[in-house]
PDB file of C-alpha atoms and ligand atoms in Angstrom:
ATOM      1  CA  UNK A  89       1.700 -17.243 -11.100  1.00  0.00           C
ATOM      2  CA  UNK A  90      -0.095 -13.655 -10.393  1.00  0.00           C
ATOM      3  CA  UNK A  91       1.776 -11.999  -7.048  1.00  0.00           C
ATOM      4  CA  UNK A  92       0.270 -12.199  -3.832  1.00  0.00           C
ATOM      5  CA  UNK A  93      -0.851 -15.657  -4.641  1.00  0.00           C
ATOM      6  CA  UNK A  94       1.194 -17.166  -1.828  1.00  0.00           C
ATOM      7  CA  UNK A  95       1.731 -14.237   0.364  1.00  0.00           C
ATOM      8  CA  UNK A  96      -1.806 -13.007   1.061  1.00  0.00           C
ATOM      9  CA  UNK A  97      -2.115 -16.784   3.145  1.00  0.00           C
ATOM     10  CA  UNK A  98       0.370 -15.117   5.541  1.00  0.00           C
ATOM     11  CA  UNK A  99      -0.215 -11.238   4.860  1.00  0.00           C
ATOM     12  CA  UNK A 100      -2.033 -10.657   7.907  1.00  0.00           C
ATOM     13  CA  UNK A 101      -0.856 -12.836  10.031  1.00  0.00           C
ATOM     14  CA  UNK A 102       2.934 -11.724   9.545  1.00  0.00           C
ATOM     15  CA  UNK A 103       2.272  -7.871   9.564  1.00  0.00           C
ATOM     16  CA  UNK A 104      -0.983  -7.468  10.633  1.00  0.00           C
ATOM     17  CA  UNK A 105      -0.298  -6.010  13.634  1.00  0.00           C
ATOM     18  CA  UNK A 106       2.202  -3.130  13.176  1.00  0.00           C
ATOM     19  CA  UNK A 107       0.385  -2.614  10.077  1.00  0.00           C
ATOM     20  CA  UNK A 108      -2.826  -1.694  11.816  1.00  0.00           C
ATOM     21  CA  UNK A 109      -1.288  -0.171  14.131  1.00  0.00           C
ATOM     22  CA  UNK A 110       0.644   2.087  11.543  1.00  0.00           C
ATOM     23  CA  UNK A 111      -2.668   2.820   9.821  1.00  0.00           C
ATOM     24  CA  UNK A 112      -4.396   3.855  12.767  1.00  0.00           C
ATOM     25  CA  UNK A 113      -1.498   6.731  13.415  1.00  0.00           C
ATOM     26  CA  UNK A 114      -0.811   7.870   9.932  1.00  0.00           C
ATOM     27  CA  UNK A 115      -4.528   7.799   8.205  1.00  0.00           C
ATOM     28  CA  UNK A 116      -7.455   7.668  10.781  1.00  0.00           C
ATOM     29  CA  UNK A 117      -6.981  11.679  11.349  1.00  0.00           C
ATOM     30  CA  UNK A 118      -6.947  13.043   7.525  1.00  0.00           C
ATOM     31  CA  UNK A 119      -9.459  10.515   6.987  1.00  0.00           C
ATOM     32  CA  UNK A 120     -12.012  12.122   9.889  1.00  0.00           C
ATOM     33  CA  UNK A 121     -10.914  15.272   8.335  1.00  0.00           C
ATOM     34  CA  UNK A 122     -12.128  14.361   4.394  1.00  0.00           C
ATOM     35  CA  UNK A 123     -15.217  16.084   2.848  1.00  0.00           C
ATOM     36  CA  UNK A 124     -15.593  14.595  -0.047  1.00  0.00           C
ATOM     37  CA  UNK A 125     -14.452  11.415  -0.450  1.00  0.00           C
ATOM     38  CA  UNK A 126     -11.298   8.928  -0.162  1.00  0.00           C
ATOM     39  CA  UNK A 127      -9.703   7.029  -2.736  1.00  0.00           C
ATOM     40  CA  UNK A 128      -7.535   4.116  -1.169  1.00  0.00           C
ATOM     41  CA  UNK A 129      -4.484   2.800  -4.390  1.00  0.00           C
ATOM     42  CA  UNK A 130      -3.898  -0.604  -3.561  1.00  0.00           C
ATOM     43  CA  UNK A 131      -6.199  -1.829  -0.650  1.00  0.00           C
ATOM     44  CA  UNK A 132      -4.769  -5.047  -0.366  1.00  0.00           C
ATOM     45  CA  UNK A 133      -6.180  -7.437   2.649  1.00  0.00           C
ATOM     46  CA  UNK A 134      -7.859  -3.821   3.813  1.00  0.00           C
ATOM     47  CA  UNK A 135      -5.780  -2.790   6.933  1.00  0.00           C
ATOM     48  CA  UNK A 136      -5.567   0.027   6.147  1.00  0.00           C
ATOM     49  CA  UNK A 137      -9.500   0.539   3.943  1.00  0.00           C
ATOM     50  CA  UNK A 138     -10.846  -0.682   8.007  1.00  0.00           C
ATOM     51  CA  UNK A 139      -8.995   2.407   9.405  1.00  0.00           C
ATOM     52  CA  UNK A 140     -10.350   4.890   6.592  1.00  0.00           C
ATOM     53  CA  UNK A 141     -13.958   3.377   6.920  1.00  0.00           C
ATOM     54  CA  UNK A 142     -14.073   3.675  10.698  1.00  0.00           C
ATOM     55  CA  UNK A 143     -12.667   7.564  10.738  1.00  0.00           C
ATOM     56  CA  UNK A 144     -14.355   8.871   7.890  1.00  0.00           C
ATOM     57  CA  UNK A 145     -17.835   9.968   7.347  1.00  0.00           C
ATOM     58  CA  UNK A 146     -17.600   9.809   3.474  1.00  0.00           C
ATOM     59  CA  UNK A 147     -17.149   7.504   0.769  1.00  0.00           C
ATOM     60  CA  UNK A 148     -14.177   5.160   0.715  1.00  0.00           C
ATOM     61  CA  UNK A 149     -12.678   4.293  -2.811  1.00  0.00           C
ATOM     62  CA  UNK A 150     -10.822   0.996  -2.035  1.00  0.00           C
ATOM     63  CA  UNK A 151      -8.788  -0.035  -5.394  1.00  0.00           C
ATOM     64  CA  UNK A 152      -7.749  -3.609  -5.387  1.00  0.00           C
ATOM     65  CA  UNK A 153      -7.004  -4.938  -8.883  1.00  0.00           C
ATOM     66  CA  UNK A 154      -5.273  -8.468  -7.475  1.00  0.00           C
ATOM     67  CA  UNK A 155      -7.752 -11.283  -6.955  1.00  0.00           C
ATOM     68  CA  UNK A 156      -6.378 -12.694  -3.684  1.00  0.00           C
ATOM     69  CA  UNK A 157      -5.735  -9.611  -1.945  1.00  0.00           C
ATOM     70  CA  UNK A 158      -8.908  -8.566  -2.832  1.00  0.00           C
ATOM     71  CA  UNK A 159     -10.322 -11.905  -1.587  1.00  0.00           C
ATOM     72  CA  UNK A 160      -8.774 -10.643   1.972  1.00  0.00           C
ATOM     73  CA  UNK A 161      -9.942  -7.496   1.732  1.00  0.00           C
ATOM     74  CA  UNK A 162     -13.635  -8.767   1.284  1.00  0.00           C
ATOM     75  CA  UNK A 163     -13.379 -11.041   3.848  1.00  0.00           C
ATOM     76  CA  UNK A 164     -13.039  -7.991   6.098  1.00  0.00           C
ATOM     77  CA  UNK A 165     -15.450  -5.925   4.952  1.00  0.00           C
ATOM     78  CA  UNK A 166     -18.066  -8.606   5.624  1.00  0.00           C
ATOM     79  CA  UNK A 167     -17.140  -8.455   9.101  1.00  0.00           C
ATOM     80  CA  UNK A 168     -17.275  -5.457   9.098  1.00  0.00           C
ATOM     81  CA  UNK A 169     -19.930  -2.973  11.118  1.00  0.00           C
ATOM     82  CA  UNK A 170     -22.533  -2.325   8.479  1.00  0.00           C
ATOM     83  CA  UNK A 171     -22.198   1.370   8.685  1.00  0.00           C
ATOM     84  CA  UNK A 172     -18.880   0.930   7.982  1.00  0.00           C
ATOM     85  CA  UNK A 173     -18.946  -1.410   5.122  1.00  0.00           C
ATOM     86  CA  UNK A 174     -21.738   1.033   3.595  1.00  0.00           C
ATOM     87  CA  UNK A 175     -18.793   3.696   2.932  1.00  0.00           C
ATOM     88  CA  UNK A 176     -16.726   1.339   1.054  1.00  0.00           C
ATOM     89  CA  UNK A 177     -17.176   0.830  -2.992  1.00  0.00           C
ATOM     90  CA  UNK A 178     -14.384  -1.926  -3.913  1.00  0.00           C
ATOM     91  CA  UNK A 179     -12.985  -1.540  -7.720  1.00  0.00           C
ATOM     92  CA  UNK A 180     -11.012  -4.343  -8.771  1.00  0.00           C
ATOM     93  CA  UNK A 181      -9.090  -2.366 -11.463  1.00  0.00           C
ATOM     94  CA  UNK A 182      -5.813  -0.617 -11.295  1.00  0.00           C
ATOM     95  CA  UNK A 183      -6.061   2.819 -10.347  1.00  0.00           C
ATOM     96  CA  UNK A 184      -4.774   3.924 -13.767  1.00  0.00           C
ATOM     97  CA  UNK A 185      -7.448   2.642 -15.435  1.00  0.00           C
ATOM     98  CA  UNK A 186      -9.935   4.464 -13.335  1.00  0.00           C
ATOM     99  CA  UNK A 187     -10.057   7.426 -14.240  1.00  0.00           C
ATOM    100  CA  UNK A 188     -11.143   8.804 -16.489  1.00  0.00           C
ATOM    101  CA  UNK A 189     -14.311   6.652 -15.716  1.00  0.00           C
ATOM    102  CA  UNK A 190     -16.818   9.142 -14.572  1.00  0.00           C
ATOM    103  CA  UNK A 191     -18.423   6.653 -12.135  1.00  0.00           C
ATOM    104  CA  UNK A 192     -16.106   7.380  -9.322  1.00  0.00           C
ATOM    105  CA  UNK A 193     -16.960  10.499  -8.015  1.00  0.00           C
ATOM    106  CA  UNK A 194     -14.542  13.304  -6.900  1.00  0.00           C
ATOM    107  CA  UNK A 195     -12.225  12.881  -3.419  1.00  0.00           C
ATOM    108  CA  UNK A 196     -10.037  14.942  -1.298  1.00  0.00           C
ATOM    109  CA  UNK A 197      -7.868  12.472  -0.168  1.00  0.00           C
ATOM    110  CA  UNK A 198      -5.625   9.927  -1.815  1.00  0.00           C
ATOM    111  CA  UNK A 199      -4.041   7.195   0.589  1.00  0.00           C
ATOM    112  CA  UNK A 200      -0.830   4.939  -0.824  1.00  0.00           C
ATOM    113  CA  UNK A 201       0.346   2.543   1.735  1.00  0.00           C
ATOM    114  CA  UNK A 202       2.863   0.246   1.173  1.00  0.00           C
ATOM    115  CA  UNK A 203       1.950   0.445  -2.989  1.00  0.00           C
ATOM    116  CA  UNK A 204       4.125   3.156  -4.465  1.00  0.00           C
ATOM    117  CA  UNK A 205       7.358   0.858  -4.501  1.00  0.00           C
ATOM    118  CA  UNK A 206       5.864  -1.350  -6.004  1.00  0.00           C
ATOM    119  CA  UNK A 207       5.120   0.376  -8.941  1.00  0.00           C
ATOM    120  CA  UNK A 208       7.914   0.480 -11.667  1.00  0.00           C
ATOM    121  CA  UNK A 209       8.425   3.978 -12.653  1.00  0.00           C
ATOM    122  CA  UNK A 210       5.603   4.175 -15.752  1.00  0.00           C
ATOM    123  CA  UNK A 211       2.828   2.706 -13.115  1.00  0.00           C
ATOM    124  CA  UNK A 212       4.195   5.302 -10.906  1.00  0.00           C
ATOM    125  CA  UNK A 213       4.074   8.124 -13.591  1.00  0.00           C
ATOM    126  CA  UNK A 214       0.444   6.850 -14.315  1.00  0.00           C
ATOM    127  CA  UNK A 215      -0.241   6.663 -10.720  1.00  0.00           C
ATOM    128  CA  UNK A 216      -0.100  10.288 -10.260  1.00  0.00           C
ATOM    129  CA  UNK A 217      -1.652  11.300 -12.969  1.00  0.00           C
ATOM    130  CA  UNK A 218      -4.650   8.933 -12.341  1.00  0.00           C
ATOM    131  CA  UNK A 219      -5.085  10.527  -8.478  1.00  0.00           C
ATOM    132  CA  UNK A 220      -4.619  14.337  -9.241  1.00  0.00           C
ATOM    133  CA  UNK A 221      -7.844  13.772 -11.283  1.00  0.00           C
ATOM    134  CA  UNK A 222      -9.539  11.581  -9.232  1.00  0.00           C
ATOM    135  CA  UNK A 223      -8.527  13.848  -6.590  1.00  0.00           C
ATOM    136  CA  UNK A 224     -10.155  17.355  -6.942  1.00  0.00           C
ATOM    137  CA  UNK A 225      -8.497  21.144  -6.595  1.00  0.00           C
ATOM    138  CA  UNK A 226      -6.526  21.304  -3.210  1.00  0.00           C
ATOM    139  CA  UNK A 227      -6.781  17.825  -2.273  1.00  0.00           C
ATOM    140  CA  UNK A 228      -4.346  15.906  -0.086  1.00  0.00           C
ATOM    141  CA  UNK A 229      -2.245  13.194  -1.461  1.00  0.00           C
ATOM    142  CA  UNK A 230      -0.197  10.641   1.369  1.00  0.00           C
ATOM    143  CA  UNK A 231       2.060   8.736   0.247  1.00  0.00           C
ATOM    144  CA  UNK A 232       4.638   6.665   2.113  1.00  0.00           C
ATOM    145  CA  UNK A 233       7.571   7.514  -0.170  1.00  0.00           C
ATOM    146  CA  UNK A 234      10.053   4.557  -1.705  1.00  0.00           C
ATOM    147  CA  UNK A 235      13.227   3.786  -0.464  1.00  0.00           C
ATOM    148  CA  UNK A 236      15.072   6.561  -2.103  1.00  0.00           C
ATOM    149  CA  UNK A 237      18.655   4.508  -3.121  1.00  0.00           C
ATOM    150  CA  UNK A 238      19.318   0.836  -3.723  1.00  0.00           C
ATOM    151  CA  UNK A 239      20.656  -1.180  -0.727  1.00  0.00           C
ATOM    152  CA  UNK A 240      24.785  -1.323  -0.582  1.00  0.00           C
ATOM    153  CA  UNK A 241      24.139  -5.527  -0.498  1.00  0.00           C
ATOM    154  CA  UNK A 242      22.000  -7.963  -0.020  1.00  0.00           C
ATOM    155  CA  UNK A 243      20.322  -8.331   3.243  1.00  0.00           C
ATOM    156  CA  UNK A 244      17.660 -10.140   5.022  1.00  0.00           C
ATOM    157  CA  UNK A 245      14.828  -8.945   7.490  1.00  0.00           C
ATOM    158  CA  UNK A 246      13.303 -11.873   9.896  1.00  0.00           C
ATOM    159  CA  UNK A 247       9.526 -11.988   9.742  1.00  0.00           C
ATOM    160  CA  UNK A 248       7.266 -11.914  13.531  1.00  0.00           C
ATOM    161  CA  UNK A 249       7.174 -14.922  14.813  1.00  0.00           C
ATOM    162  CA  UNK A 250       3.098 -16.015  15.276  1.00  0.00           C
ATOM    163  CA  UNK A 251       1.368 -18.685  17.143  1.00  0.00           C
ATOM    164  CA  UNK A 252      -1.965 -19.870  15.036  1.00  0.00           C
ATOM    165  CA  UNK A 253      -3.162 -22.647  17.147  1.00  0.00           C
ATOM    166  CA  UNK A 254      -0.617 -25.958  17.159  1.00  0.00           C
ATOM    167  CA  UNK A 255       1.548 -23.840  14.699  1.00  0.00           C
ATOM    168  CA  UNK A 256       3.807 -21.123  14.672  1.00  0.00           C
ATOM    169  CA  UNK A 257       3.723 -18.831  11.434  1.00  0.00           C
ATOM    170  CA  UNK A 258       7.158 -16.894  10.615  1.00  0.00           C
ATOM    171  CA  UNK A 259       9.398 -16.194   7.904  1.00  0.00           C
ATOM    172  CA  UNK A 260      12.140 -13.701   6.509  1.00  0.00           C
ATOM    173  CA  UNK A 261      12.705 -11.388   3.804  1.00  0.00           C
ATOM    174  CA  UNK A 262      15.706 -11.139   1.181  1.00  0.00           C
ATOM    175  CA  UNK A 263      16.209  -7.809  -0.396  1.00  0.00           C
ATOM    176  CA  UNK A 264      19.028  -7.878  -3.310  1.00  0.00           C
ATOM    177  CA  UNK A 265      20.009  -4.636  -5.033  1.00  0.00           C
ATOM    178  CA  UNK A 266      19.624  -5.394  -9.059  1.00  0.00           C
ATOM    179  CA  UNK A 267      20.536  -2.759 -11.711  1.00  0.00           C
ATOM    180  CA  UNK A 268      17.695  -0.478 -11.123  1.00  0.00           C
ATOM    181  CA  UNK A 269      15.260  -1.820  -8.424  1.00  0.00           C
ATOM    182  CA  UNK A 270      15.530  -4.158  -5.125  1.00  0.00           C
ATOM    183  CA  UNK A 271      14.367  -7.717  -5.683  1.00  0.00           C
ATOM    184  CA  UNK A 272      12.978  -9.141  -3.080  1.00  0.00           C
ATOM    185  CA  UNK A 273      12.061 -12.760  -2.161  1.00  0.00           C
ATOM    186  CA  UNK A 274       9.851 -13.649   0.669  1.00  0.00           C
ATOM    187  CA  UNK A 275       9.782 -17.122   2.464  1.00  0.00           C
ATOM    188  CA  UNK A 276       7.378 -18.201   4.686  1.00  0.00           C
ATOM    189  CA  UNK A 277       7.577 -20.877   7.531  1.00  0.00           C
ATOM    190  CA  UNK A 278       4.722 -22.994   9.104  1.00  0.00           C
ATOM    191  CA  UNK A 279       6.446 -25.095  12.361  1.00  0.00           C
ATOM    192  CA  UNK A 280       4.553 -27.636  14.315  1.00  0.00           C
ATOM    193  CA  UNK A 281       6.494 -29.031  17.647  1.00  0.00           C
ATOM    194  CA  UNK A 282       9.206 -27.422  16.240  1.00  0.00           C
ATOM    195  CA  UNK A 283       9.292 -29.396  13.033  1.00  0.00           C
ATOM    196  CA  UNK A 284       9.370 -27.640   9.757  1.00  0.00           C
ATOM    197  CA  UNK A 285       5.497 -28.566   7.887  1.00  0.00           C
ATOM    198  CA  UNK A 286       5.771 -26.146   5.287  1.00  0.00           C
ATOM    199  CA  UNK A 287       7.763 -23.481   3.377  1.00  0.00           C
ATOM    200  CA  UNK A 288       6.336 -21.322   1.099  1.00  0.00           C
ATOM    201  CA  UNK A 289       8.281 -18.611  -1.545  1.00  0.00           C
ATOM    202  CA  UNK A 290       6.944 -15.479  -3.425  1.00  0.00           C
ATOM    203  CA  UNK A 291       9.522 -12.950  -5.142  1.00  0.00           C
ATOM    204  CA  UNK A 292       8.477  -9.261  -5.906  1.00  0.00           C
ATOM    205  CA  UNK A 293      10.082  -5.741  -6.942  1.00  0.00           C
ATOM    206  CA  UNK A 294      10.587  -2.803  -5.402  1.00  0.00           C
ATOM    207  CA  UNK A 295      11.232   0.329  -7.390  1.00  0.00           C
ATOM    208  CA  UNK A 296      13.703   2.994  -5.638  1.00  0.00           C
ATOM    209  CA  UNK A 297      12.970   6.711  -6.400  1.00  0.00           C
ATOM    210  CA  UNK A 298      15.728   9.869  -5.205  1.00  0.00           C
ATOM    211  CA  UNK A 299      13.722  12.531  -3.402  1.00  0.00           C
ATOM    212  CA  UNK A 300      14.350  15.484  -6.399  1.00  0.00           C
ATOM    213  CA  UNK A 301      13.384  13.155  -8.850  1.00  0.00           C
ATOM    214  CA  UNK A 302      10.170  12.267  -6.965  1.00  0.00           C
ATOM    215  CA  UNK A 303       9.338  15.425  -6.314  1.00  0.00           C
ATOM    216  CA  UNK A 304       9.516  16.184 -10.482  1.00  0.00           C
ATOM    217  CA  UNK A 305       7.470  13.739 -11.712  1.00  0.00           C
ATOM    218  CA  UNK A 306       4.777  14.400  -8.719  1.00  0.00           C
ATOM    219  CA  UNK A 307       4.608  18.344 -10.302  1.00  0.00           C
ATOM    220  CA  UNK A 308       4.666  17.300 -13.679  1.00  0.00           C
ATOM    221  CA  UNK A 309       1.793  14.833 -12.862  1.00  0.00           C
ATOM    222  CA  UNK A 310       0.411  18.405 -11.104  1.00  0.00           C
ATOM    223  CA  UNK A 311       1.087  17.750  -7.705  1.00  0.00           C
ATOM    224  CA  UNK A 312       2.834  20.462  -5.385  1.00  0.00           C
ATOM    225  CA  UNK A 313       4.588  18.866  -2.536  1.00  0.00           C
ATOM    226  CA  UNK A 314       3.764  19.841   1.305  1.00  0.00           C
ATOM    227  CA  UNK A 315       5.871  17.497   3.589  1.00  0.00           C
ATOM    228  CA  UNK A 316       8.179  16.492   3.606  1.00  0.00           C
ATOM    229  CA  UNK A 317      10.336  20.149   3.057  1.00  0.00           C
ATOM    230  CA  UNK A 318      13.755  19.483   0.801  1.00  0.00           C
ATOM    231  CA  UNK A 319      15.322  21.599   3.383  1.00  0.00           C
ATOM    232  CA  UNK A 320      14.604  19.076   6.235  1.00  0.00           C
ATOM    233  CA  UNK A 321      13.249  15.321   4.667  1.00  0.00           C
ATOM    234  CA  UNK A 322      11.784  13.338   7.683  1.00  0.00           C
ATOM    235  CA  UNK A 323      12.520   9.594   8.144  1.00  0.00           C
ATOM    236  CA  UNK A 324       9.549   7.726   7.504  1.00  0.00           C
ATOM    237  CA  UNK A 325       7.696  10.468   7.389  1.00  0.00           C
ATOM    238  CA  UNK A 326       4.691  10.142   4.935  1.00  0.00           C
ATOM    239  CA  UNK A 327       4.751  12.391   2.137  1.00  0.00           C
ATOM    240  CA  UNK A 328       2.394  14.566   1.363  1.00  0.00           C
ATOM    241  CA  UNK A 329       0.813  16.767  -1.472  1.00  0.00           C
ATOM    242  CA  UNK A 330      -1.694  18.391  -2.886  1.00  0.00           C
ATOM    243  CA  UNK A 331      -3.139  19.503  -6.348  1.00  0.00           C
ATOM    244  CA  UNK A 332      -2.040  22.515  -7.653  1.00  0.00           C
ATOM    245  CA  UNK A 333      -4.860  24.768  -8.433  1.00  0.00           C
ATOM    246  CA  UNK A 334      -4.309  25.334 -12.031  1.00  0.00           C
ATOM    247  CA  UNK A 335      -4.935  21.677 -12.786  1.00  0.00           C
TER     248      UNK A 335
HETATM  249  C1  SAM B 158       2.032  -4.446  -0.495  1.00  0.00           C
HETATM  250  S1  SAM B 158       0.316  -4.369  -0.816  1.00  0.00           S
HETATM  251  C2  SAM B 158      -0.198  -3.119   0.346  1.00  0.00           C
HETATM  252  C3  SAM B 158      -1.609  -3.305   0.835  1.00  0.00           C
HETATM  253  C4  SAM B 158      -2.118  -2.271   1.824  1.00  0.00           C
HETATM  254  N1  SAM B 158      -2.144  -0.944   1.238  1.00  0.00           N
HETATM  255  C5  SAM B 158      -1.319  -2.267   3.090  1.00  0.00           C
HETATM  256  O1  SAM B 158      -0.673  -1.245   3.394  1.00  0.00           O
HETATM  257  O2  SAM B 158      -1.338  -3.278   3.813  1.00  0.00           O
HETATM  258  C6  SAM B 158       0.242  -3.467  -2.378  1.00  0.00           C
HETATM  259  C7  SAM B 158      -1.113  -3.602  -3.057  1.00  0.00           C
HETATM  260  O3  SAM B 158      -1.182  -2.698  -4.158  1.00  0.00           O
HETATM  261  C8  SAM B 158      -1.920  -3.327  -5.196  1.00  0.00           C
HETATM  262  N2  SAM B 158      -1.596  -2.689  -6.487  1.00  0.00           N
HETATM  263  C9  SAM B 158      -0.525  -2.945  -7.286  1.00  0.00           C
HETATM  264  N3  SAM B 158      -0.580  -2.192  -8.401  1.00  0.00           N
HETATM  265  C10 SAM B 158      -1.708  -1.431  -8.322  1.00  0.00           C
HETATM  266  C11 SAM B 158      -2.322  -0.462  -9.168  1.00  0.00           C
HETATM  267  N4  SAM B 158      -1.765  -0.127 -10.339  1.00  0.00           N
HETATM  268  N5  SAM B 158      -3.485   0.106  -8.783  1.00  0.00           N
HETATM  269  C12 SAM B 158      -4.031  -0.224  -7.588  1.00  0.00           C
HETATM  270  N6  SAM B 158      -3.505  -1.150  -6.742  1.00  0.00           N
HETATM  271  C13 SAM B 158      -2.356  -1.751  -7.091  1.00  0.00           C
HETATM  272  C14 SAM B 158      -1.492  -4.784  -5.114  1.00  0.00           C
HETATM  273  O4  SAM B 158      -2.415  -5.644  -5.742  1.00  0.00           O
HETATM  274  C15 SAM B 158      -1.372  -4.994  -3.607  1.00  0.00           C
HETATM  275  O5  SAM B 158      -2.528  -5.524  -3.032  1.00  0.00           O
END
């Protein structure tokens, strides 16, 4: 079964909220701050496209290649405002294969949230190198980075806990540390009165990256890295970089 087949039912409704909120603080100022153009890596249900598109006064270039989170991210765009839905070109393919398609016209800004550890590291490699050319001289990459180690054990995260009319929508996350990246398996709950109606599973990968090492393959892709410094890495800070000018 393709991923996100199960999960985008209960994307929203499980993280929607921090996640919008999240978007709002990290992205809405760059993206009122872009000249050129913004190219979005892995739109999903657009939380984070409807952020970009209500800040920015340029094209957004929302990449999307998985049919049902693409489905979501539709969904919002027709409700969106129409002035905001004018900014934003959907392409359903994966960013790697977009450029070098000359179609998609230069950006300044490249957004990845939530998509970067999910790439294994040749989509990640491919990744970069896709974005410092769709991204021209001097242009701003953020990124919120991977987790940077494997987890000592197991462990398991409990989902929000959300009312949808009779119902109440939760679930929790297991995250087991495998030889090279974190599996994780997802399970969500629909309870009525209390009663268990359905459960739901969908398993995915997460690929860990060590700062250094990230840093490397982000210069050899031609990226030079702002923020965070190797002197002083921030906690959940985004990363950020831009293209070196020799590109
Ligand atoms: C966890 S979701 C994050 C969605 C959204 N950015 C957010 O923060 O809510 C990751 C998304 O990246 C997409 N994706 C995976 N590989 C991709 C690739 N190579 N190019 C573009 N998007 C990709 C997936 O289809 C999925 O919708």
């Amino acid at each position: 079964m393709d991923a996100y087949t199960v999960s985008a039912e209960f994307y929203d409704v499980l993280q929607g909220r921090d996640e919008r909120e999240r978007a709002e603080r990290l992205f809405a100022s760059p993206a009122r701050r872009a000249r050129s153009g913004i190219v979005e890596v892995g739109a999903g249900s657009g939380l984070v496209t409807q952020v970009l598109a209500r800040a920015a006064t340029v094209p957004v270039h929302a990449i999307e290649p998985n049919p049902a989170m693409r489905a979501l991210l539709m969904s919002r765009l027709a409700a969106a405002p129409t002035e905001h839905r004018a900014r934003v070109t959907v392409h359903p393919e994966r960013v790697q294969e977009l450029w070098p398609r000359q179609d998609v016209p230069q950006a300044d800004l490249a957004v990845c949230s939530n998509v970067i550890a999910t790439l294994d590291p040749g989509q990640r490699h491919g990744t970069w190198a896709a974005l410092a050319r769709l991204v021209g001289p001097q242009g701003l990459l953020l990124v919120d980075p991977p987790p940077c180690a494997l987890p000592e054990a197991p462990r398991t995260k409990v989902l929000p806990q959300v009312p949808v009319g009779d119902d109440t929508y939760s679930g929790f996350l297991s995250e087991t540390p495998e030889t090279d990246h974190i599996h994780l398996e997802y399970t969500y709950q629909v309870h009525r009165d209390g009663e268990l109606l359905r459960e739901e599973r969908e398993e995915f990968d997460l690929w860990p990256v060590a700062g250094e090492e990230l840093r490397q393959e982000l210069a050899d892709a031609g990226w030079v890295v702002c923020r965070p410094s190797p002197a002083a890495p921030g906690r959940g800070e985004l990363l950020t970089a831009r293209v070196a000018e020799h590109l």
